[in-house]
Amino acid sequence: MEDAKRPIGVFDSGVGGISVLRALVSLMPNENYIYFGDSLHAPYGSKRLQEVRALTEQHVTHLLEAGAKAIVVACNTATSADISILRARYPHIPMIGIEPAVKPAVLSKEHPKVLVLGTPMTIHQEKFARLLEKYEGSAKIYTQPCPGLVEYVERGELTGTGIEQFLRKLLAPYIEEKVDAAVLGCTHYPFVAEMIQKILGDQVALYEGGPGTARETKRRLAQGNLLNPSKEEGVVRFENSDLTPEKLRLCQFLLHV
Ligand code: DGL
């Protein structure tokens, strides 16, 4: 197949990366996509680094074998663990990662207190420490790992008392601290953004990395002459290591919320 017509491979530990996929589809509706979610092994955020690297590399190999012209690692955890290794291994493939949207949260508006939510692995990685170092002079930054939150999203439990109580407990200290902005530093979290907003209050600005990652993907494809010239709407194919009918329904639902 002509290079530009090949699909974009999008990968996450589960259904979370669909928050990036929806930004990609909205920006480039004429592209074709293969979305692979590794729900069988989610959450990645509390696994060992070597394990996350091995799983990530296995799924990227699969997407490339399936004909992907570019890879979007739509997972902050896998990006922080493996993106430099992947870029070195596949120097000729556009390899786009995602990182917590700290930069826009700190610089786009005056936000003296910024909360960053992420998985335990993302928050403890060297890459994240370097990101924080850059912006620590401009805002007071609080970091909060959220073990357990990904599982709610994987179950499709986005509303209701269970998730509300979980988030109220997790976020209570930051209501007290009166944070000005919160970064949803895991691709699963935008699906519970409404609940987070309700708990923190409307005055708190929320940031997610999906739209920026989609813009970067478009830029990299254009640079490599890989944008699909077709004027027709592209196709999204969902693959999952645990593709039950419920999971497929959840994937399709999340793409349109
Ligand atoms: N959605 C992923 C992220 O952006 C990882 C969630 C997990 O599996 O722990 O970090």
CSV table of C-alpha atoms and ligand atoms in Angstrom, one decimal:
chain,number,residue,atom,x,y,z
A,1,MET,CA,0.0,0.0,0.0
A,2,GLU,CA,1.1,3.5,-0.7
A,3,ASP,CA,2.9,4.8,2.4
A,4,ALA,CA,0.6,7.8,3.1
A,5,LYS,CA,-2.5,5.6,3.0
A,6,ARG,CA,-1.3,3.2,5.7
A,7,PRO,CA,-2.8,3.5,9.1
A,8,ILE,CA,-1.5,5.3,12.1
A,9,GLY,CA,-0.8,2.9,15.0
A,10,VAL,CA,-2.0,4.1,18.4
A,11,PHE,CA,-1.1,2.2,21.5
A,12,ASP,CA,-2.0,2.3,25.2
A,13,SER,CA,-2.1,0.0,28.2
A,14,GLY,CA,-5.9,-0.2,27.8
A,15,VAL,CA,-8.8,2.1,26.8
A,16,GLY,CA,-7.2,5.3,28.1
A,17,GLY,CA,-5.4,6.2,24.8
A,18,ILE,CA,-8.8,6.6,23.2
A,19,SER,CA,-8.7,10.1,24.7
A,20,VAL,CA,-5.7,10.7,22.4
A,21,LEU,CA,-7.3,8.8,19.5
A,22,ARG,CA,-10.4,11.1,19.6
A,23,ALA,CA,-8.1,14.1,19.3
A,24,LEU,CA,-6.3,12.5,16.4
A,25,VAL,CA,-9.6,11.6,14.6
A,26,SER,CA,-11.0,15.1,15.2
A,27,LEU,CA,-7.8,16.7,13.7
A,28,MET,CA,-7.2,14.2,10.9
A,29,PRO,CA,-10.6,12.4,10.2
A,30,ASN,CA,-9.3,11.2,6.8
A,31,GLU,CA,-6.6,9.1,8.3
A,32,ASN,CA,-6.9,5.3,9.1
A,33,TYR,CA,-6.1,4.1,12.6
A,34,ILE,CA,-5.4,0.9,14.4
A,35,TYR,CA,-5.8,1.3,18.1
A,36,PHE,CA,-4.3,-1.4,20.3
A,37,GLY,CA,-5.2,-1.5,24.0
A,38,ASP,CA,-3.4,-3.9,26.3
A,39,SER,CA,-6.3,-4.1,28.7
A,40,LEU,CA,-5.2,-7.7,29.7
A,41,HIS,CA,-2.1,-6.2,31.3
A,42,ALA,CA,-3.4,-2.8,32.5
A,43,PRO,CA,-2.5,-1.0,34.7
A,44,TYR,CA,1.1,-0.5,33.5
A,45,GLY,CA,1.6,2.3,36.1
A,46,SER,CA,2.3,0.0,39.0
A,47,LYS,CA,4.4,-2.6,37.1
A,48,ARG,CA,8.2,-2.9,37.0
A,49,LEU,CA,10.0,-0.8,34.4
A,50,GLN,CA,11.4,-3.8,32.5
A,51,GLU,CA,7.9,-5.3,32.2
A,52,VAL,CA,6.4,-2.1,30.8
A,53,ARG,CA,9.3,-1.8,28.3
A,54,ALA,CA,8.8,-5.4,27.1
A,55,LEU,CA,5.1,-5.1,26.7
A,56,THR,CA,5.4,-1.7,24.9
A,57,GLU,CA,8.0,-3.1,22.5
A,58,GLN,CA,5.9,-6.1,21.7
A,59,HIS,CA,2.8,-4.0,20.9
A,60,VAL,CA,4.8,-1.5,18.8
A,61,THR,CA,6.3,-4.4,16.8
A,62,HIS,CA,2.8,-5.7,16.2
A,63,LEU,CA,1.5,-2.4,15.0
A,64,LEU,CA,4.4,-2.0,12.6
A,65,GLU,CA,3.9,-5.5,11.3
A,66,ALA,CA,0.2,-4.6,10.7
A,67,GLY,CA,1.4,-1.8,8.4
A,68,ALA,CA,1.4,1.3,10.6
A,69,LYS,CA,3.2,4.3,9.0
A,70,ALA,CA,3.7,6.1,12.4
A,71,ILE,CA,3.2,5.1,16.0
A,72,VAL,CA,1.5,7.2,18.7
A,73,VAL,CA,2.4,5.9,22.1
A,74,ALA,CA,-0.9,7.2,23.7
A,75,CYS,CA,0.3,6.3,27.2
A,76,ASN,CA,2.3,8.6,29.5
A,77,THR,CA,3.6,5.6,31.4
A,78,ALA,CA,4.9,3.7,28.3
A,79,THR,CA,6.3,6.9,26.9
A,80,SER,CA,8.2,7.7,30.1
A,81,ALA,CA,9.5,4.1,30.2
A,82,ASP,CA,10.4,3.5,26.6
A,83,ILE,CA,10.1,6.3,24.1
A,84,SER,CA,13.9,6.9,23.7
A,85,ILE,CA,14.5,3.2,23.2
A,86,LEU,CA,11.8,3.0,20.6
A,87,ARG,CA,13.1,6.1,18.7
A,88,ALA,CA,16.6,4.6,18.7
A,89,ARG,CA,15.3,1.3,17.4
A,90,TYR,CA,13.1,2.7,14.7
A,91,PRO,CA,14.8,5.9,13.5
A,92,HIS,CA,12.8,6.1,10.3
A,93,ILE,CA,9.3,5.7,11.8
A,94,PRO,CA,7.6,8.8,13.3
A,95,MET,CA,7.3,7.8,16.9
A,96,ILE,CA,5.2,10.2,18.9
A,97,GLY,CA,4.9,10.0,22.7
A,98,ILE,CA,2.8,11.8,25.2
A,99,GLU,CA,3.8,13.5,28.4
A,100,PRO,CA,1.8,15.2,31.2
A,101,ALA,CA,0.7,18.7,29.9
A,102,VAL,CA,2.7,20.6,32.6
A,103,LYS,CA,3.9,23.2,30.1
A,104,PRO,CA,0.5,24.6,29.0
A,105,ALA,CA,-0.8,24.4,32.6
A,106,VAL,CA,2.1,26.5,33.9
A,107,LEU,CA,2.7,28.8,30.9
A,108,SER,CA,-0.6,29.4,29.1
A,109,LYS,CA,-2.1,31.3,32.0
A,110,GLU,CA,-1.2,32.5,35.5
A,111,HIS,CA,-1.6,29.4,37.6
A,112,PRO,CA,0.5,29.7,40.8
A,113,LYS,CA,-0.5,26.2,42.0
A,114,VAL,CA,-0.6,23.3,39.6
A,115,LEU,CA,-1.5,19.7,40.5
A,116,VAL,CA,-0.2,16.9,38.3
A,117,LEU,CA,-2.1,13.6,38.4
A,118,GLY,CA,-0.4,10.5,36.9
A,119,THR,CA,0.4,6.9,37.4
A,120,PRO,CA,3.0,5.9,40.0
A,121,MET,CA,5.5,5.0,37.2
A,122,THR,CA,5.1,8.2,35.3
A,123,ILE,CA,5.6,10.3,38.4
A,124,HIS,CA,8.7,8.4,39.5
A,125,GLN,CA,10.5,8.4,36.2
A,126,GLU,CA,13.6,10.5,35.5
A,127,LYS,CA,11.8,12.0,32.4
A,128,PHE,CA,9.1,13.5,34.6
A,129,ALA,CA,11.7,14.8,37.1
A,130,ARG,CA,13.3,16.7,34.2
A,131,LEU,CA,10.0,18.0,33.0
A,132,LEU,CA,9.2,19.4,36.5
A,133,GLU,CA,12.6,21.0,36.8
A,134,LYS,CA,11.8,23.1,33.8
A,135,TYR,CA,8.7,24.6,35.3
A,136,GLU,CA,9.2,24.5,39.0
A,137,GLY,CA,10.4,28.1,38.9
A,138,SER,CA,7.1,29.4,37.5
A,139,ALA,CA,4.6,27.6,39.7
A,140,LYS,CA,4.2,25.5,42.8
A,141,ILE,CA,3.7,22.0,41.4
A,142,TYR,CA,2.1,19.2,43.4
A,143,THR,CA,2.4,15.6,42.1
A,144,GLN,CA,-0.2,13.0,43.0
A,145,PRO,CA,0.1,9.3,41.9
A,146,CYS,CA,-3.4,7.8,41.5
A,147,PRO,CA,-3.1,4.0,41.8
A,148,GLY,CA,-6.5,2.4,41.3
A,149,LEU,CA,-8.0,5.1,39.0
A,150,VAL,CA,-7.2,3.4,35.7
A,151,GLU,CA,-9.1,0.3,36.9
A,152,TYR,CA,-12.4,2.4,37.2
A,153,VAL,CA,-12.0,3.6,33.6
A,154,GLU,CA,-11.1,0.1,32.3
A,155,ARG,CA,-14.4,-1.1,33.9
A,156,GLY,CA,-16.2,1.8,32.2
A,157,GLU,CA,-17.2,3.1,35.6
A,158,LEU,CA,-17.0,6.8,34.8
A,159,THR,CA,-19.8,8.1,37.1
A,160,GLY,CA,-21.5,7.0,40.3
A,161,THR,CA,-20.7,6.9,44.0
A,162,GLY,CA,-17.7,4.5,43.8
A,163,ILE,CA,-15.6,6.7,41.5
A,164,GLU,CA,-16.8,9.9,43.2
A,165,GLN,CA,-15.7,8.7,46.7
A,166,PHE,CA,-12.4,7.5,45.3
A,167,LEU,CA,-11.7,10.8,43.7
A,168,ARG,CA,-12.9,12.9,46.7
A,169,LYS,CA,-10.5,11.1,49.0
A,170,LEU,CA,-7.6,11.5,46.6
A,171,LEU,CA,-8.3,15.1,45.8
A,172,ALA,CA,-9.2,16.4,49.3
A,173,PRO,CA,-5.8,17.9,50.1
A,174,TYR,CA,-5.8,20.0,46.9
A,175,ILE,CA,-9.2,21.5,47.5
A,176,GLU,CA,-7.7,22.7,50.8
A,177,GLU,CA,-4.6,23.9,49.0
A,178,LYS,CA,-6.8,25.8,46.4
A,179,VAL,CA,-4.9,24.6,43.3
A,180,ASP,CA,-5.5,26.7,40.2
A,181,ALA,CA,-4.9,24.0,37.6
A,182,ALA,CA,-4.8,20.2,37.3
A,183,VAL,CA,-2.9,18.2,34.7
A,184,LEU,CA,-4.5,14.9,33.7
A,185,GLY,CA,-1.2,13.1,33.2
A,186,CYS,CA,-2.5,9.7,32.3
A,187,THR,CA,-4.6,9.1,29.2
A,188,HIS,CA,-7.3,7.3,31.1
A,189,TYR,CA,-8.1,10.4,33.3
A,190,PRO,CA,-9.8,12.7,30.7
A,191,PHE,CA,-12.7,10.2,30.8
A,192,VAL,CA,-13.3,11.2,34.4
A,193,ALA,CA,-12.6,14.9,33.9
A,194,GLU,CA,-16.1,15.9,34.6
A,195,MET,CA,-16.0,14.2,38.0
A,196,ILE,CA,-12.6,15.8,38.8
A,197,GLN,CA,-13.9,19.2,37.8
A,198,LYS,CA,-17.0,18.8,40.0
A,199,ILE,CA,-14.8,17.9,43.0
A,200,LEU,CA,-12.1,20.5,42.5
A,201,GLY,CA,-14.5,23.2,41.4
A,202,ASP,CA,-15.1,25.1,38.2
A,203,GLN,CA,-12.4,27.7,38.9
A,204,VAL,CA,-9.7,25.0,38.4
A,205,ALA,CA,-8.5,24.6,34.8
A,206,LEU,CA,-7.9,21.1,33.6
A,207,TYR,CA,-5.2,20.1,31.0
A,208,GLU,CA,-4.8,17.0,29.0
A,209,GLY,CA,-2.1,15.9,26.5
A,210,GLY,CA,-4.3,14.5,23.7
A,211,PRO,CA,-4.8,17.6,21.5
A,212,GLY,CA,-1.1,18.6,21.7
A,213,THR,CA,-0.1,15.0,20.8
A,214,ALA,CA,-2.5,15.0,17.9
A,215,ARG,CA,-1.0,18.3,16.6
A,216,GLU,CA,2.5,17.0,16.9
A,217,THR,CA,1.5,13.8,15.1
A,218,LYS,CA,0.1,15.9,12.2
A,219,ARG,CA,3.3,17.9,12.1
A,220,ARG,CA,5.5,14.8,12.0
A,221,LEU,CA,3.4,13.2,9.3
A,222,ALA,CA,3.6,16.3,7.2
A,223,GLN,CA,7.3,16.5,7.6
A,224,GLY,CA,7.7,12.9,6.4
A,225,ASN,CA,5.2,13.4,3.5
A,226,LEU,CA,3.0,10.9,5.1
A,227,LEU,CA,-0.3,12.7,5.5
A,228,ASN,CA,-3.1,10.7,3.8
A,229,PRO,CA,-4.3,12.7,0.7
A,230,SER,CA,-7.7,11.0,0.8
A,231,LYS,CA,-10.8,13.3,1.2
A,232,GLU,CA,-12.9,10.4,2.6
A,233,GLU,CA,-13.4,9.6,6.2
A,234,GLY,CA,-10.9,7.0,7.5
A,235,VAL,CA,-11.4,3.8,9.4
A,236,VAL,CA,-10.7,3.1,13.0
A,237,ARG,CA,-9.9,-0.5,13.9
A,238,PHE,CA,-9.9,-1.5,17.6
A,239,GLU,CA,-7.7,-4.3,18.8
A,240,ASN,CA,-7.3,-5.3,22.4
A,241,SER,CA,-5.5,-8.1,24.3
A,242,ASP,CA,-8.8,-8.6,26.1
A,243,LEU,CA,-11.3,-7.9,23.3
A,244,THR,CA,-14.6,-9.0,24.8
A,245,PRO,CA,-17.9,-7.6,23.3
A,246,GLU,CA,-18.2,-5.3,26.4
A,247,LYS,CA,-14.6,-3.9,25.8
A,248,LEU,CA,-15.3,-3.2,22.2
A,249,ARG,CA,-18.5,-1.4,23.1
A,250,LEU,CA,-16.6,0.6,25.7
A,251,CYS,CA,-13.9,1.5,23.1
A,252,GLN,CA,-16.5,2.7,20.6
A,253,PHE,CA,-18.4,4.7,23.4
A,254,LEU,CA,-15.2,6.4,24.6
A,255,LEU,CA,-14.3,7.5,21.1
A,256,HIS,CA,-17.4,9.6,20.9
A,257,VAL,CA,-17.7,11.0,24.5
B,1,DGL,N1,-3.0,5.3,30.2
B,1,DGL,C1,-1.7,5.2,30.7
B,1,DGL,C2,-1.0,6.5,30.9
B,1,DGL,O1,-1.3,7.4,30.2
B,1,DGL,C3,-1.4,4.2,31.7
B,1,DGL,C4,-2.3,3.7,32.7
B,1,DGL,C5,-1.9,2.4,33.3
B,1,DGL,O2,-2.0,1.4,32.7
B,1,DGL,O3,-1.4,2.5,34.5
B,1,DGL,O4,-0.2,6.6,31.7
